[in-house]
PDB file of C-alpha atoms in Angstrom:
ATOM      1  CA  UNK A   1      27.959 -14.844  30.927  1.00 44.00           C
ATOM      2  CA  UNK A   2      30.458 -17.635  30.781  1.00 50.00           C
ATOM      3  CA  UNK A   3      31.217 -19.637  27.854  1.00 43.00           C
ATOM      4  CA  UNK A   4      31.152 -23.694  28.694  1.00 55.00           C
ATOM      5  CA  UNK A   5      34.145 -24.349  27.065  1.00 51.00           C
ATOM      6  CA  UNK A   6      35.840 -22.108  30.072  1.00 60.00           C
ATOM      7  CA  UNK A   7      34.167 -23.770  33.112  1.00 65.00           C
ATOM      8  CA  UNK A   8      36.568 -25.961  35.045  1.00 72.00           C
ATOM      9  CA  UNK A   9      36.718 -30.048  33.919  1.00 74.00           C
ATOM     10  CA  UNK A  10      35.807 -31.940  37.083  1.00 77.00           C
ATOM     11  CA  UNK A  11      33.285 -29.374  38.636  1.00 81.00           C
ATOM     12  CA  UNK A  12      29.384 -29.583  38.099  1.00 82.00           C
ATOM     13  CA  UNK A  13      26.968 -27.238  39.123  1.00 84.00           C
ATOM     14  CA  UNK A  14      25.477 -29.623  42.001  1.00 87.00           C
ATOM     15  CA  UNK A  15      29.104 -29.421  43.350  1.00 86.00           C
ATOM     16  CA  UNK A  16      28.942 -25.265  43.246  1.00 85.00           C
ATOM     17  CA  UNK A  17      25.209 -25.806  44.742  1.00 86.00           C
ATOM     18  CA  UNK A  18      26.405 -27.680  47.784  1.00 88.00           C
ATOM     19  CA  UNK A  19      29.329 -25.323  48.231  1.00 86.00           C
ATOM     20  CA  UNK A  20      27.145 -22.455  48.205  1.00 87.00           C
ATOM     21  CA  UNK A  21      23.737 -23.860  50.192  1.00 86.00           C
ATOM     22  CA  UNK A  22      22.073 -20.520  51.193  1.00 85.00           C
ATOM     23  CA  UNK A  23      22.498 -19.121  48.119  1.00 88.00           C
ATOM     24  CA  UNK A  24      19.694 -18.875  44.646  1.00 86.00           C
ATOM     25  CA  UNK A  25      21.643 -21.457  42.779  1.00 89.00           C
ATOM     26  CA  UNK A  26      19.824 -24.209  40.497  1.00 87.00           C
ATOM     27  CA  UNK A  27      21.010 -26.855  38.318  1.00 88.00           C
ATOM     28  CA  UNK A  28      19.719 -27.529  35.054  1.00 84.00           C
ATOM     29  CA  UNK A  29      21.100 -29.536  32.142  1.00 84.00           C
ATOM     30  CA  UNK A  30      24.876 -29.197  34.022  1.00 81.00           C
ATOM     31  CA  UNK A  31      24.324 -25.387  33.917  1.00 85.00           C
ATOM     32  CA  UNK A  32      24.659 -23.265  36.851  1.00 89.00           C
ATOM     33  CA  UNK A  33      21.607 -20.625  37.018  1.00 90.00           C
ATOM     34  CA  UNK A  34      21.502 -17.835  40.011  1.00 90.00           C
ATOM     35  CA  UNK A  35      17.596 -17.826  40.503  1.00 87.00           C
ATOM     36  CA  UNK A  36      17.546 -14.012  41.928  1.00 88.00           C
ATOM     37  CA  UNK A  37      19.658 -12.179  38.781  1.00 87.00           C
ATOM     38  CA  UNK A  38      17.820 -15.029  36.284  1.00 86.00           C
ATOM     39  CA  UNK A  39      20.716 -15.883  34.826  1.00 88.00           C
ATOM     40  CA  UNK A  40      23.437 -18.694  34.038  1.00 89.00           C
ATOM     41  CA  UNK A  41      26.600 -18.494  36.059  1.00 88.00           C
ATOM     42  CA  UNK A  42      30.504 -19.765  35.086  1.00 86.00           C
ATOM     43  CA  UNK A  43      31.426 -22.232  37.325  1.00 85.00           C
ATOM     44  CA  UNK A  44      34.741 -20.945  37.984  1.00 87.00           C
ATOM     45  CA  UNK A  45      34.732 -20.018  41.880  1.00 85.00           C
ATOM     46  CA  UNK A  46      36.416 -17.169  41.339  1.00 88.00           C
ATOM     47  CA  UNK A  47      33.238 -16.312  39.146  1.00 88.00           C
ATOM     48  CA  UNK A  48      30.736 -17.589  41.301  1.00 88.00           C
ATOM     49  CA  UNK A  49      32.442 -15.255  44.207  1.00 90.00           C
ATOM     50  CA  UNK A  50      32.363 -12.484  42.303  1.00 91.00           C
ATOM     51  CA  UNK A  51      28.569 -12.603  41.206  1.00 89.00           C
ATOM     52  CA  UNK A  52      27.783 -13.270  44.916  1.00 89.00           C
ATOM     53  CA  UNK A  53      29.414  -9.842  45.781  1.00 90.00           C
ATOM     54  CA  UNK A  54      27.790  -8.256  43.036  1.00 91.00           C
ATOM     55  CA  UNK A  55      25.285  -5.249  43.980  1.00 93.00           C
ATOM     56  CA  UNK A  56      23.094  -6.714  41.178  1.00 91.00           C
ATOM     57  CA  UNK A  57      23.051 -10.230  42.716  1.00 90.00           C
ATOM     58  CA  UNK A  58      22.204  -8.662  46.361  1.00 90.00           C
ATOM     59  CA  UNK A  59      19.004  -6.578  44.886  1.00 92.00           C
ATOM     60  CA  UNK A  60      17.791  -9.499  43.189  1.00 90.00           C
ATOM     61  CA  UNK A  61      18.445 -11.859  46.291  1.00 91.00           C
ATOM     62  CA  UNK A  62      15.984  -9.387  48.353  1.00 91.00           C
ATOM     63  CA  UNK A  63      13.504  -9.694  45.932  1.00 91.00           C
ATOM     64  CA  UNK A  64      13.731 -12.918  45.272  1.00 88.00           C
ATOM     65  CA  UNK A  65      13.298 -13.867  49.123  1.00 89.00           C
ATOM     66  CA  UNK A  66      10.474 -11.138  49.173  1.00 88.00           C
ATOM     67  CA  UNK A  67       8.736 -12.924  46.625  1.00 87.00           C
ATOM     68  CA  UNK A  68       9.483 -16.358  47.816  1.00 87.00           C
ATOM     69  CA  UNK A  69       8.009 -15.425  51.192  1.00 86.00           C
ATOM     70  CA  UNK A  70       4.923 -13.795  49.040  1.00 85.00           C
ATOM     71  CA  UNK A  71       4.280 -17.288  47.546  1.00 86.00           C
ATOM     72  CA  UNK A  72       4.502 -19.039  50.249  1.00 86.00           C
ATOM     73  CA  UNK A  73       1.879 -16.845  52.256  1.00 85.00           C
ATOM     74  CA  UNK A  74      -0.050 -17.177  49.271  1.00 83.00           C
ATOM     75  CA  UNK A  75       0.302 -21.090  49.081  1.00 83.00           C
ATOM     76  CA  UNK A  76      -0.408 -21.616  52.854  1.00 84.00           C
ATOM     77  CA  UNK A  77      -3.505 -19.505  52.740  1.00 83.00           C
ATOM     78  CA  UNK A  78      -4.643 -21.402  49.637  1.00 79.00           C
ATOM     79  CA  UNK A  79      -4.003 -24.572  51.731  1.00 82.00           C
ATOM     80  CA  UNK A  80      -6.059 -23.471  54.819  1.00 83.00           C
ATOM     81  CA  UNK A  81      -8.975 -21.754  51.788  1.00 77.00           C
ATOM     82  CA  UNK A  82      -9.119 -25.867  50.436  1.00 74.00           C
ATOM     83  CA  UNK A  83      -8.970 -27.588  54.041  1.00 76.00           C
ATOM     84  CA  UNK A  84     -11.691 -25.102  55.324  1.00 74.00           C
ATOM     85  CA  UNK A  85     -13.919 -25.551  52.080  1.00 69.00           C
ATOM     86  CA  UNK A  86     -13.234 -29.442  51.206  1.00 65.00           C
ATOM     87  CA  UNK A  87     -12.893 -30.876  54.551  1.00 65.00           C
ATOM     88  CA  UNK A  88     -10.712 -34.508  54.374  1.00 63.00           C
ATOM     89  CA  UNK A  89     -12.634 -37.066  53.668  1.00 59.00           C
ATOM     90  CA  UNK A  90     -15.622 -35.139  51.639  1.00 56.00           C
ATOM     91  CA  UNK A  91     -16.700 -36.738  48.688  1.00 57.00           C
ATOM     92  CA  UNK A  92     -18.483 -34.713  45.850  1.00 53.00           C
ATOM     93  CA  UNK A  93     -22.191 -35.221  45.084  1.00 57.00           C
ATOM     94  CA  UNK A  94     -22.825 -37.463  42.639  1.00 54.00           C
ATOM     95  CA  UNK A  95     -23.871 -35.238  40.144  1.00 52.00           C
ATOM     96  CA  UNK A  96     -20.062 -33.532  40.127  1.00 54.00           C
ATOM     97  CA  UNK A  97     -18.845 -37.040  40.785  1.00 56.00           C
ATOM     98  CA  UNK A  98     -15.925 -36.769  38.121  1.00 64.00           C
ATOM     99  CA  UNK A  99     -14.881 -37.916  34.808  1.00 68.00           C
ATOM    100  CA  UNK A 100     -16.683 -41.309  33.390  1.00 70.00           C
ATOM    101  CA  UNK A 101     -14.921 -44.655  33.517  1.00 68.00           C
ATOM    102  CA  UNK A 102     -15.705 -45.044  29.815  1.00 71.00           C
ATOM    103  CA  UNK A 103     -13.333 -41.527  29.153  1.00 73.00           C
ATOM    104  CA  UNK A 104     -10.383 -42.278  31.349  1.00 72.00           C
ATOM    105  CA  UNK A 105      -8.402 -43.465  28.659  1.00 73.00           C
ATOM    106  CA  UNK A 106      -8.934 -40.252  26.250  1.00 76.00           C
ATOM    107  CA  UNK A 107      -7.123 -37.961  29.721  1.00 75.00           C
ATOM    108  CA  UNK A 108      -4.078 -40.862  30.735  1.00 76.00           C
ATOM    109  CA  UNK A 109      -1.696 -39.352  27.657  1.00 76.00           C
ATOM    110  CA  UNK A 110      -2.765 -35.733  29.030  1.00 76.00           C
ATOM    111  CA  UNK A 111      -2.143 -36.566  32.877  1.00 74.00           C
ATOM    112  CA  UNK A 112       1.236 -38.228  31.548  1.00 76.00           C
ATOM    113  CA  UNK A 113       2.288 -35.235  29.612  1.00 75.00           C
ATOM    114  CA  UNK A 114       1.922 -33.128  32.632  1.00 74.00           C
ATOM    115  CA  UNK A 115       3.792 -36.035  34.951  1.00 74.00           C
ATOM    116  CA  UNK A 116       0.591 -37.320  36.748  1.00 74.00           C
ATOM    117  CA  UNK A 117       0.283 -40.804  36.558  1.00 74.00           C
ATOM    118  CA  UNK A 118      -3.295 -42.527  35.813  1.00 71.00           C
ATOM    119  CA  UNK A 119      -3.629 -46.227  36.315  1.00 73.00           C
ATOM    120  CA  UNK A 120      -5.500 -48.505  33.601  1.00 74.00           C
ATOM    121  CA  UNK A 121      -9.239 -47.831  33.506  1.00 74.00           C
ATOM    122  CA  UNK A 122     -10.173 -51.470  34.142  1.00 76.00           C
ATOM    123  CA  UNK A 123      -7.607 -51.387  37.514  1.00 75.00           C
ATOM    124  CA  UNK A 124      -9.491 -48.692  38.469  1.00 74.00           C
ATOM    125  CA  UNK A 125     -12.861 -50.686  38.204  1.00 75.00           C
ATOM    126  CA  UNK A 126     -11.463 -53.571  39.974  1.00 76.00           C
ATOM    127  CA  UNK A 127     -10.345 -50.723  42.538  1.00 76.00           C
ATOM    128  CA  UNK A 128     -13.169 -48.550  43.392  1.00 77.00           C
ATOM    129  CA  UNK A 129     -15.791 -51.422  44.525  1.00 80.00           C
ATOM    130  CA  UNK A 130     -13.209 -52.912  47.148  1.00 78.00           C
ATOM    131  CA  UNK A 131     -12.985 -49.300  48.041  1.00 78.00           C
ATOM    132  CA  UNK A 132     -16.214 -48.504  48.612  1.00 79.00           C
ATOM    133  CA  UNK A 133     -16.810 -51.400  50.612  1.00 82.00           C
ATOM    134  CA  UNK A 134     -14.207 -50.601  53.455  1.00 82.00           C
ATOM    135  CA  UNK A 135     -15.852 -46.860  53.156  1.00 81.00           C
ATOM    136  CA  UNK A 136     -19.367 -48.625  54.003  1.00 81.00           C
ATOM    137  CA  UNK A 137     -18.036 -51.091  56.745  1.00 82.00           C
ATOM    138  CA  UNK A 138     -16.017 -48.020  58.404  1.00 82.00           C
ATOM    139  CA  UNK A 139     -18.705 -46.081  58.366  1.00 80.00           C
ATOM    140  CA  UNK A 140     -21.264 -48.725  59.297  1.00 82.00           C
ATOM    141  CA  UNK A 141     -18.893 -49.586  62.468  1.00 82.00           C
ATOM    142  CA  UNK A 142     -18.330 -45.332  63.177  1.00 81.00           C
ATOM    143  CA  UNK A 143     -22.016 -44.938  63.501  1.00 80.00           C
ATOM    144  CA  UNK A 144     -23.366 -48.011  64.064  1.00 82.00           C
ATOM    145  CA  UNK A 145     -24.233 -47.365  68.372  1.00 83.00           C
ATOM    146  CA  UNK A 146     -25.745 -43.816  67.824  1.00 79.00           C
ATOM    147  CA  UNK A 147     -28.800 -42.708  66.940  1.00 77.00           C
ATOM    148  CA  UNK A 148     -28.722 -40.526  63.888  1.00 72.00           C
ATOM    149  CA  UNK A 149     -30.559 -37.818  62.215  1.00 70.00           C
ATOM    150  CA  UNK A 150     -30.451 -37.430  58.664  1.00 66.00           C
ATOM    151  CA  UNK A 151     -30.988 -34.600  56.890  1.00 65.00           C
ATOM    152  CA  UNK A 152     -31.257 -34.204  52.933  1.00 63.00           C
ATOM    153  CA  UNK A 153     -30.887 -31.253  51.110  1.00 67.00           C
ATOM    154  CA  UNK A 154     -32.674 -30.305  47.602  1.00 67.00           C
ATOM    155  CA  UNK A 155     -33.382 -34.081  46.903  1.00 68.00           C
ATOM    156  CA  UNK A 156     -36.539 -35.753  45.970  1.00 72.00           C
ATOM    157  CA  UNK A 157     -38.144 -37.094  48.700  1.00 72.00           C
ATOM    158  CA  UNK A 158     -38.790 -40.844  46.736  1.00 72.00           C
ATOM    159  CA  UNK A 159     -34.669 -40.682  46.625  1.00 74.00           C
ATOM    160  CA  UNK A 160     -34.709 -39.303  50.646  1.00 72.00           C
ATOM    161  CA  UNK A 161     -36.684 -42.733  51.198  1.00 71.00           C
ATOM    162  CA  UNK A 162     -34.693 -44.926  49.431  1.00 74.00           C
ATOM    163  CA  UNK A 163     -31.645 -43.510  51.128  1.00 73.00           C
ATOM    164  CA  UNK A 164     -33.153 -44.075  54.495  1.00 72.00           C
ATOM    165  CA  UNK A 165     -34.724 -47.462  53.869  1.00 72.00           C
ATOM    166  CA  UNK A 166     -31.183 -48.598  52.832  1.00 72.00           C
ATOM    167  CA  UNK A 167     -29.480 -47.348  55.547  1.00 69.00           C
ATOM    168  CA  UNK A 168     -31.516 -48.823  57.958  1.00 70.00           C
ATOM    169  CA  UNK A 169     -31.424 -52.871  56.205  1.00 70.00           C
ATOM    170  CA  UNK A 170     -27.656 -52.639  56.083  1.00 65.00           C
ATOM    171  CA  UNK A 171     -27.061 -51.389  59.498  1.00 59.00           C
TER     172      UNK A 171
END
């Protein structure tokens, strides 16, 4: 470990980044940090060289790109697991249909904290009609030569009906 007061004036860790592209660096708070030995580097270049030829920097390098490659098998078959199970453009059943306009408010601090952004509940009411309405004319003008079947699963037939008699007076 290097003291701050010895690291060279002029040189930021971005600087040693971009000098060094293919290596573990990060920057953080104008620190230097070597992501495979998990710890904070001098900036000095005769330093920086030295860690790099370090047997404890080459171990941890392996690993670290052994575990890198780990997540990102991991992350890609989580990807294909969500694609193959929520298919674009799937919408949830009503009853799972989210969180209530009335407690949108009582999550927007949460979602902030966590750097989501949430617009204003009464945007989002504005919103979602105008939304829905280019859903229904899209779909009206997808389907509207073919002849359909429609199927409904596990609902009440009075709700089946309504469904039906609806779809048929707006197309």
């Amino acid at each position: 470990s290097c003291a701050s007061l010895s690291d060279p004036k002029g040189v930021h860790s971005e600087q040693r980044i971009k000098h060094y592209p293919k290596e573990t660096f990060i920057a953080s708070c104008g620190n230097l940090f070597c992501r495979a030995c998990r710890g904070r580097l001098c900036l000095k270049k005769s330093s920086v060289k030295n860690h790099l030829g370090s047997k404890k920097h080459l171990e941890g390098k392996i690993k670290w790109q052994s575990k890198e490659a780990r997540e990102q098998d991991i992350a890609t078959a989580l990807k294909t697991y969500n694609s193959e199970v929520h298919p674009r453009c799937a919408t949830l059943p009503e009853s799972q249909g989210g969180i209530p306009f009335n407690k949108l408010d009582s999550y927007k601090e949460l979602l902030e904290e966590t750097g989501y952004l949430l617009t204003d509940k009464r945007f989002m009411l504005d919103l979602i009609p105008f939304v829905l309405k280019e859903e229904e004319t899209t779909n009206k003008e997808m389907i509207k030569d073919m002849k359909l079947g429609i199927i409904f699963d596990g609902m009440r037939l009075g709700k089946t009906l309504t469904i039906v008699v609806r779809l048929i007076s707006e197309v």
